[in-house]
């Protein structure tokens, strides 16, 4: 019988590697929160260097998740259907890693001057949304049969998102938001929360569909990302001034924690899935089904 | 009436049918004990993995089931005892419980090709017995298709699970086409088995589409671990299930299939979640033939039983 048993020897077992990764991630998250909220650090560091320190702490899980996605991708054959789901997902993560780097470069270039209205940062973020959205589309396409009607529905939703963004942009322009910016720049700015809402909803839908299945866990990262961004969108729309200071602190905390946590959750889930694919039951990460044994 | 699988070496016993029984039981093997009666008819008794199975009194109209006690009481102190692969045993039993409806000869590839094309067009389900000299075997056609798990031929090289290469020569094959009797256990077992094979194939194919080949291999290894302690001769390769086991009773078969589907459901739930597992089980269950679905339902082999 093929594939009966394979034995792997590990310098560090996959279970331990995941635990080390989780502990390191927790440390990064706590450090991020501490740096953001620490008063003493604010006094001893300039805002620029505090911001850069936070950038580095966010960049590490971002890079980690993209690397984990790449590792997972290496486990699929070239013609396997799930490969395209995880190719798109990983490309999306790499685009966002690029966006994080480009953001730091922009800070170095424009910290004391005016940032460009549209830069490579926006291009990379939007490319990231495109690929992550594509991976969701592929994933849902595998679950549901790919009929022409469904494809039309998907394209209809995309068109609806663009039209809704355009309508919101015009509305924002009339209310004086983004004064001095070109219409297209305002459109892109509003596109972010719209894409967040769509992607977040689709990711929640996928997660509900998979329930607690191991395979769905990388999508949990996207849900957290949408959560973090929704707080930013709320602030951008002027919500900051309508809430109490305690609520502001709570929302800040959610946004600051959820952003790196989105990369961490996606990265750890991708890493676990990689180990399961690479080492199978030897990874120690697979729940063994209860076997029915013959009577003795 | 000619022998079944005449190329199979007869097991020689010093003392009667009792030795044959001890041989089959001791080795936990499948085989056949065949008695020639004074009136020219014959009686056969199956041993299925060491356990006594059904016995038949054979006549021109097919096999009449008799009890093991009746078989033991029949005179012939030197029965022919042969060891058989499980597939040969279960197809032979299906032949005994079916009605021969056509007998003819087929020579050459072209005629044989036309015949199988016609059966495919008609979505024929039935058992084919083919004999060419000493070469003898059976092939189950199900919904017009030859079934890989239900085809066996005894040849000078031993048993093979395909038509022997000499089928392409011009020597004529003697063919008997059996029409199955729906009320018999052998037929119900066949329908159940075909339903399980089809359902598992569709289910595993959808699972592979969703998670890829490696996780499917992981599941196949788990299924092998479930089958191993029971010594079920059932293997999974890719999305295909090769059921080469001969279960003496329908309930035994249902028990084995239930355990295997529970393993599939459990592992799939871990990977893709319970809801999606249920969806895949239901979606693929709806696609199998109604007769197979009814057989599965009658044994409570249904999607709800295997999703968490």
mmCIF file of C-alpha atoms in Angstrom, chain B residues 40-281:
data_model
loop_
_atom_site.group_PDB
_atom_site.id
_atom_site.type_symbol
_atom_site.label_atom_id
_atom_site.label_comp_id
_atom_site.label_asym_id
_atom_site.label_seq_id
_atom_site.Cartn_x
_atom_site.Cartn_y
_atom_site.Cartn_z
ATOM 1 C CA UNK B 40 -24.260 -35.264 -11.620
ATOM 2 C CA UNK B 41 -25.111 -32.032 -9.844
ATOM 3 C CA UNK B 42 -22.735 -30.211 -7.562
ATOM 4 C CA UNK B 43 -22.733 -28.410 -4.276
ATOM 5 C CA UNK B 44 -20.354 -25.712 -3.124
ATOM 6 C CA UNK B 45 -19.588 -24.155 0.186
ATOM 7 C CA UNK B 46 -17.698 -20.911 0.730
ATOM 8 C CA UNK B 47 -15.157 -20.119 3.385
ATOM 9 C CA UNK B 48 -14.736 -16.409 3.731
ATOM 10 C CA UNK B 49 -11.555 -15.341 5.467
ATOM 11 C CA UNK B 50 -11.682 -18.536 7.496
ATOM 12 C CA UNK B 51 -15.365 -18.374 8.388
ATOM 13 C CA UNK B 52 -17.972 -20.654 6.819
ATOM 14 C CA UNK B 53 -20.093 -18.697 4.371
ATOM 15 C CA UNK B 54 -23.033 -19.572 2.180
ATOM 16 C CA UNK B 55 -23.486 -23.000 0.556
ATOM 17 C CA UNK B 56 -25.348 -23.763 -2.667
ATOM 18 C CA UNK B 57 -26.749 -26.698 -4.528
ATOM 19 C CA UNK B 58 -25.982 -25.974 -8.159
ATOM 20 C CA UNK B 59 -28.320 -26.717 -11.025
ATOM 21 C CA UNK B 60 -28.871 -25.391 -14.533
ATOM 22 C CA UNK B 61 -31.052 -22.560 -13.208
ATOM 23 C CA UNK B 62 -28.364 -21.329 -10.838
ATOM 24 C CA UNK B 63 -27.583 -21.924 -7.206
ATOM 25 C CA UNK B 64 -30.071 -22.927 -4.547
ATOM 26 C CA UNK B 65 -28.937 -21.849 -1.084
ATOM 27 C CA UNK B 66 -28.535 -24.683 1.416
ATOM 28 C CA UNK B 67 -27.305 -24.708 4.982
ATOM 29 C CA UNK B 68 -23.786 -25.736 5.973
ATOM 30 C CA UNK B 69 -25.292 -28.753 7.747
ATOM 31 C CA UNK B 70 -27.001 -29.832 4.545
ATOM 32 C CA UNK B 71 -23.763 -29.369 2.638
ATOM 33 C CA UNK B 72 -21.841 -31.479 5.168
ATOM 34 C CA UNK B 73 -24.412 -34.237 4.862
ATOM 35 C CA UNK B 74 -23.982 -34.486 1.093
ATOM 36 C CA UNK B 75 -21.943 -37.481 -0.044
ATOM 37 C CA UNK B 76 -18.532 -36.963 -1.684
ATOM 38 C CA UNK B 77 -15.689 -37.733 0.555
ATOM 39 C CA UNK B 78 -13.126 -36.049 -1.599
ATOM 40 C CA UNK B 79 -14.451 -32.601 -2.362
ATOM 41 C CA UNK B 80 -12.418 -30.240 -4.477
ATOM 42 C CA UNK B 81 -11.114 -27.502 -2.252
ATOM 43 C CA UNK B 82 -9.470 -24.431 -3.728
ATOM 44 C CA UNK B 83 -8.132 -21.241 -2.277
ATOM 45 C CA UNK B 84 -9.555 -18.097 -3.886
ATOM 46 C CA UNK B 85 -8.901 -14.375 -3.783
ATOM 47 C CA UNK B 86 -11.762 -12.516 -2.095
ATOM 48 C CA UNK B 87 -12.871 -10.913 -5.370
ATOM 49 C CA UNK B 88 -13.175 -14.312 -7.041
ATOM 50 C CA UNK B 89 -15.181 -15.579 -4.081
ATOM 51 C CA UNK B 90 -17.664 -12.720 -4.032
ATOM 52 C CA UNK B 91 -18.164 -12.723 -7.814
ATOM 53 C CA UNK B 92 -18.686 -16.470 -7.811
ATOM 54 C CA UNK B 93 -21.266 -16.073 -5.078
ATOM 55 C CA UNK B 94 -22.982 -13.357 -7.110
ATOM 56 C CA UNK B 95 -23.051 -15.752 -10.081
ATOM 57 C CA UNK B 96 -24.654 -18.462 -7.922
ATOM 58 C CA UNK B 97 -27.330 -16.047 -6.783
ATOM 59 C CA UNK B 98 -28.029 -14.720 -10.299
ATOM 60 C CA UNK B 99 -29.843 -16.056 -13.325
ATOM 61 C CA UNK B 100 -27.891 -16.906 -16.506
ATOM 62 C CA UNK B 101 -29.728 -14.938 -19.171
ATOM 63 C CA UNK B 102 -27.455 -15.214 -22.216
ATOM 64 C CA UNK B 103 -24.767 -17.622 -23.382
ATOM 65 C CA UNK B 104 -22.686 -17.013 -26.488
ATOM 66 C CA UNK B 105 -19.166 -17.029 -27.891
ATOM 67 C CA UNK B 106 -17.064 -14.009 -28.704
ATOM 68 C CA UNK B 107 -13.962 -14.052 -30.914
ATOM 69 C CA UNK B 108 -11.668 -11.142 -31.593
ATOM 70 C CA UNK B 109 -11.223 -7.650 -30.317
ATOM 71 C CA UNK B 110 -13.750 -6.054 -32.657
ATOM 72 C CA UNK B 111 -16.695 -8.169 -31.564
ATOM 73 C CA UNK B 112 -15.724 -7.789 -27.939
ATOM 74 C CA UNK B 113 -15.394 -4.017 -28.388
ATOM 75 C CA UNK B 114 -18.838 -3.811 -29.991
ATOM 76 C CA UNK B 115 -20.327 -5.806 -27.162
ATOM 77 C CA UNK B 116 -18.851 -3.655 -24.403
ATOM 78 C CA UNK B 117 -19.831 -0.501 -26.303
ATOM 79 C CA UNK B 118 -23.398 -1.782 -26.479
ATOM 80 C CA UNK B 119 -23.443 -2.528 -22.743
ATOM 81 C CA UNK B 120 -22.069 0.914 -22.057
ATOM 82 C CA UNK B 121 -24.784 2.491 -24.221
ATOM 83 C CA UNK B 122 -27.441 0.445 -22.453
ATOM 84 C CA UNK B 123 -25.904 1.247 -19.016
ATOM 85 C CA UNK B 124 -25.989 -2.465 -18.395
ATOM 86 C CA UNK B 125 -25.466 -3.843 -14.913
ATOM 87 C CA UNK B 126 -24.703 -7.525 -14.670
ATOM 88 C CA UNK B 127 -22.081 -10.167 -14.206
ATOM 89 C CA UNK B 128 -20.101 -11.604 -17.100
ATOM 90 C CA UNK B 129 -18.480 -15.001 -16.843
ATOM 91 C CA UNK B 130 -15.817 -15.601 -19.478
ATOM 92 C CA UNK B 131 -14.010 -18.822 -20.244
ATOM 93 C CA UNK B 132 -11.295 -19.599 -22.776
ATOM 94 C CA UNK B 133 -9.978 -23.111 -22.342
ATOM 95 C CA UNK B 134 -8.632 -23.249 -18.820
ATOM 96 C CA UNK B 135 -8.726 -19.484 -18.380
ATOM 97 C CA UNK B 136 -11.785 -18.548 -16.406
ATOM 98 C CA UNK B 137 -12.988 -15.385 -14.774
ATOM 99 C CA UNK B 138 -15.681 -12.880 -13.969
ATOM 100 C CA UNK B 139 -16.197 -9.221 -14.620
ATOM 101 C CA UNK B 140 -18.892 -7.039 -13.147
ATOM 102 C CA UNK B 141 -20.436 -4.451 -15.407
ATOM 103 C CA UNK B 142 -22.091 -1.676 -13.478
ATOM 104 C CA UNK B 143 -24.065 1.092 -15.176
ATOM 105 C CA UNK B 144 -22.317 0.077 -18.395
ATOM 106 C CA UNK B 145 -18.794 0.283 -16.968
ATOM 107 C CA UNK B 146 -16.348 -2.495 -16.118
ATOM 108 C CA UNK B 147 -15.493 -2.306 -12.446
ATOM 109 C CA UNK B 148 -11.790 -2.455 -11.587
ATOM 110 C CA UNK B 149 -12.452 -3.826 -8.117
ATOM 111 C CA UNK B 150 -14.777 -6.519 -9.452
ATOM 112 C CA UNK B 151 -12.878 -8.237 -12.204
ATOM 113 C CA UNK B 152 -10.774 -11.363 -11.833
ATOM 114 C CA UNK B 153 -9.368 -14.046 -14.100
ATOM 115 C CA UNK B 154 -7.579 -17.238 -13.301
ATOM 116 C CA UNK B 155 -4.727 -17.680 -15.798
ATOM 117 C CA UNK B 156 -1.650 -19.928 -16.003
ATOM 118 C CA UNK B 157 0.244 -17.041 -14.365
ATOM 119 C CA UNK B 158 -2.204 -16.943 -11.477
ATOM 120 C CA UNK B 159 -5.106 -14.625 -10.725
ATOM 121 C CA UNK B 160 -5.129 -11.239 -12.421
ATOM 122 C CA UNK B 161 -7.471 -8.309 -11.929
ATOM 123 C CA UNK B 162 -7.997 -7.575 -15.617
ATOM 124 C CA UNK B 163 -8.955 -9.278 -18.848
ATOM 125 C CA UNK B 164 -6.099 -11.579 -19.864
ATOM 126 C CA UNK B 165 -4.125 -10.364 -22.864
ATOM 127 C CA UNK B 166 -5.209 -13.420 -24.898
ATOM 128 C CA UNK B 167 -8.666 -11.892 -25.171
ATOM 129 C CA UNK B 168 -7.379 -10.083 -28.225
ATOM 130 C CA UNK B 169 -6.600 -13.329 -30.041
ATOM 131 C CA UNK B 170 -9.160 -14.874 -32.314
ATOM 132 C CA UNK B 171 -9.898 -17.861 -30.116
ATOM 133 C CA UNK B 172 -13.537 -17.694 -29.016
ATOM 134 C CA UNK B 173 -14.443 -16.916 -25.449
ATOM 135 C CA UNK B 174 -17.487 -18.589 -23.972
ATOM 136 C CA UNK B 175 -19.502 -15.892 -22.306
ATOM 137 C CA UNK B 176 -22.333 -16.207 -19.831
ATOM 138 C CA UNK B 177 -24.229 -13.056 -18.947
ATOM 139 C CA UNK B 178 -25.946 -13.184 -15.570
ATOM 140 C CA UNK B 179 -28.931 -11.084 -14.635
ATOM 141 C CA UNK B 180 -28.806 -10.270 -10.948
ATOM 142 C CA UNK B 181 -31.722 -10.911 -8.628
ATOM 143 C CA UNK B 182 -32.345 -7.756 -6.580
ATOM 144 C CA UNK B 183 -33.631 -9.618 -3.512
ATOM 145 C CA UNK B 184 -30.464 -11.682 -3.023
ATOM 146 C CA UNK B 185 -27.827 -10.763 -0.474
ATOM 147 C CA UNK B 186 -24.995 -11.014 -3.009
ATOM 148 C CA UNK B 187 -26.691 -8.435 -5.214
ATOM 149 C CA UNK B 188 -27.489 -6.084 -2.326
ATOM 150 C CA UNK B 189 -23.872 -6.356 -1.213
ATOM 151 C CA UNK B 190 -22.765 -5.509 -4.761
ATOM 152 C CA UNK B 191 -25.002 -2.429 -4.908
ATOM 153 C CA UNK B 192 -23.785 -1.282 -1.503
ATOM 154 C CA UNK B 193 -20.154 -1.774 -2.490
ATOM 155 C CA UNK B 194 -20.577 0.091 -5.771
ATOM 156 C CA UNK B 195 -22.354 2.907 -3.953
ATOM 157 C CA UNK B 196 -19.548 3.172 -1.421
ATOM 158 C CA UNK B 197 -16.881 3.124 -4.120
ATOM 159 C CA UNK B 198 -18.646 5.823 -6.143
ATOM 160 C CA UNK B 199 -19.426 8.010 -3.124
ATOM 161 C CA UNK B 200 -15.905 7.811 -1.736
ATOM 162 C CA UNK B 201 -14.405 8.549 -5.168
ATOM 163 C CA UNK B 202 -16.512 11.688 -5.621
ATOM 164 C CA UNK B 203 -15.968 12.760 -2.029
ATOM 165 C CA UNK B 204 -12.195 12.294 -2.111
ATOM 166 C CA UNK B 205 -11.984 14.046 -5.488
ATOM 167 C CA UNK B 206 -13.796 17.100 -4.092
ATOM 168 C CA UNK B 207 -11.631 17.011 -0.976
ATOM 169 C CA UNK B 208 -8.489 16.859 -3.093
ATOM 170 C CA UNK B 209 -9.750 19.767 -5.185
ATOM 171 C CA UNK B 210 -10.152 21.774 -2.003
ATOM 172 C CA UNK B 211 -6.991 20.901 -0.081
ATOM 173 C CA UNK B 212 -4.580 19.290 -2.546
ATOM 174 C CA UNK B 213 -2.881 15.976 -2.981
ATOM 175 C CA UNK B 214 -0.791 15.901 0.196
ATOM 176 C CA UNK B 215 -3.705 16.191 2.581
ATOM 177 C CA UNK B 216 -5.504 13.550 0.549
ATOM 178 C CA UNK B 217 -2.492 11.251 1.013
ATOM 179 C CA UNK B 218 -2.618 11.979 4.726
ATOM 180 C CA UNK B 219 -6.265 10.909 4.755
ATOM 181 C CA UNK B 220 -5.479 7.775 2.733
ATOM 182 C CA UNK B 221 -2.838 6.771 5.267
ATOM 183 C CA UNK B 222 -5.357 7.240 8.072
ATOM 184 C CA UNK B 223 -7.870 5.079 6.205
ATOM 185 C CA UNK B 224 -5.217 2.384 5.823
ATOM 186 C CA UNK B 225 -4.631 2.546 9.589
ATOM 187 C CA UNK B 226 -8.349 2.063 10.191
ATOM 188 C CA UNK B 227 -8.536 -0.933 7.849
ATOM 189 C CA UNK B 228 -5.336 -2.634 9.006
ATOM 190 C CA UNK B 229 -6.320 -4.063 12.434
ATOM 191 C CA UNK B 230 -9.503 -5.508 10.942
ATOM 192 C CA UNK B 231 -7.519 -7.021 8.042
ATOM 193 C CA UNK B 232 -9.928 -5.502 5.551
ATOM 194 C CA UNK B 233 -8.520 -5.845 2.088
ATOM 195 C CA UNK B 234 -9.508 -2.305 1.155
ATOM 196 C CA UNK B 235 -6.972 0.164 -0.173
ATOM 197 C CA UNK B 236 -7.121 3.833 -1.124
ATOM 198 C CA UNK B 237 -4.907 5.267 -3.835
ATOM 199 C CA UNK B 238 -5.501 8.897 -4.701
ATOM 200 C CA UNK B 239 -9.251 9.266 -4.966
ATOM 201 C CA UNK B 240 -9.845 5.605 -5.795
ATOM 202 C CA UNK B 241 -11.044 3.015 -3.331
ATOM 203 C CA UNK B 242 -10.038 -0.556 -4.127
ATOM 204 C CA UNK B 243 -12.347 -2.817 -2.197
ATOM 205 C CA UNK B 244 -10.975 -6.329 -2.640
ATOM 206 C CA UNK B 245 -12.526 -7.745 0.517
ATOM 207 C CA UNK B 246 -15.233 -10.387 0.693
ATOM 208 C CA UNK B 247 -17.604 -9.670 3.565
ATOM 209 C CA UNK B 248 -19.805 -12.662 4.411
ATOM 210 C CA UNK B 249 -22.754 -10.531 5.518
ATOM 211 C CA UNK B 250 -24.159 -7.208 4.442
ATOM 212 C CA UNK B 251 -23.954 -5.917 8.013
ATOM 213 C CA UNK B 252 -20.208 -6.712 8.134
ATOM 214 C CA UNK B 253 -19.659 -4.742 4.965
ATOM 215 C CA UNK B 254 -21.762 -1.855 6.264
ATOM 216 C CA UNK B 255 -19.761 -1.862 9.522
ATOM 217 C CA UNK B 256 -16.477 -1.580 7.606
ATOM 218 C CA UNK B 257 -17.730 1.147 5.287
ATOM 219 C CA UNK B 258 -19.151 3.070 8.248
ATOM 220 C CA UNK B 259 -15.780 2.996 10.016
ATOM 221 C CA UNK B 260 -14.008 4.208 6.866
ATOM 222 C CA UNK B 261 -16.464 7.028 6.231
ATOM 223 C CA UNK B 262 -16.221 8.039 9.886
ATOM 224 C CA UNK B 263 -12.459 8.327 9.456
ATOM 225 C CA UNK B 264 -12.957 10.421 6.323
ATOM 226 C CA UNK B 265 -15.507 12.670 8.028
ATOM 227 C CA UNK B 266 -13.389 13.121 11.130
ATOM 228 C CA UNK B 267 -10.173 13.992 9.288
ATOM 229 C CA UNK B 268 -11.976 16.249 6.831
ATOM 230 C CA UNK B 269 -13.685 18.080 9.694
ATOM 231 C CA UNK B 270 -10.297 18.769 11.239
ATOM 232 C CA UNK B 271 -8.983 20.232 7.987
ATOM 233 C CA UNK B 272 -11.931 21.966 6.344
ATOM 234 C CA UNK B 273 -14.397 22.124 9.234
ATOM 235 C CA UNK B 274 -17.583 20.265 10.018
ATOM 236 C CA UNK B 275 -19.927 22.416 7.950
ATOM 237 C CA UNK B 276 -17.959 22.106 4.756
ATOM 238 C CA UNK B 277 -17.402 18.393 5.340
ATOM 239 C CA UNK B 278 -21.156 17.950 5.644
ATOM 240 C CA UNK B 279 -21.609 19.958 2.476
ATOM 241 C CA UNK B 280 -19.146 17.773 0.533
ATOM 242 C CA UNK B 281 -20.696 14.582 1.893
#
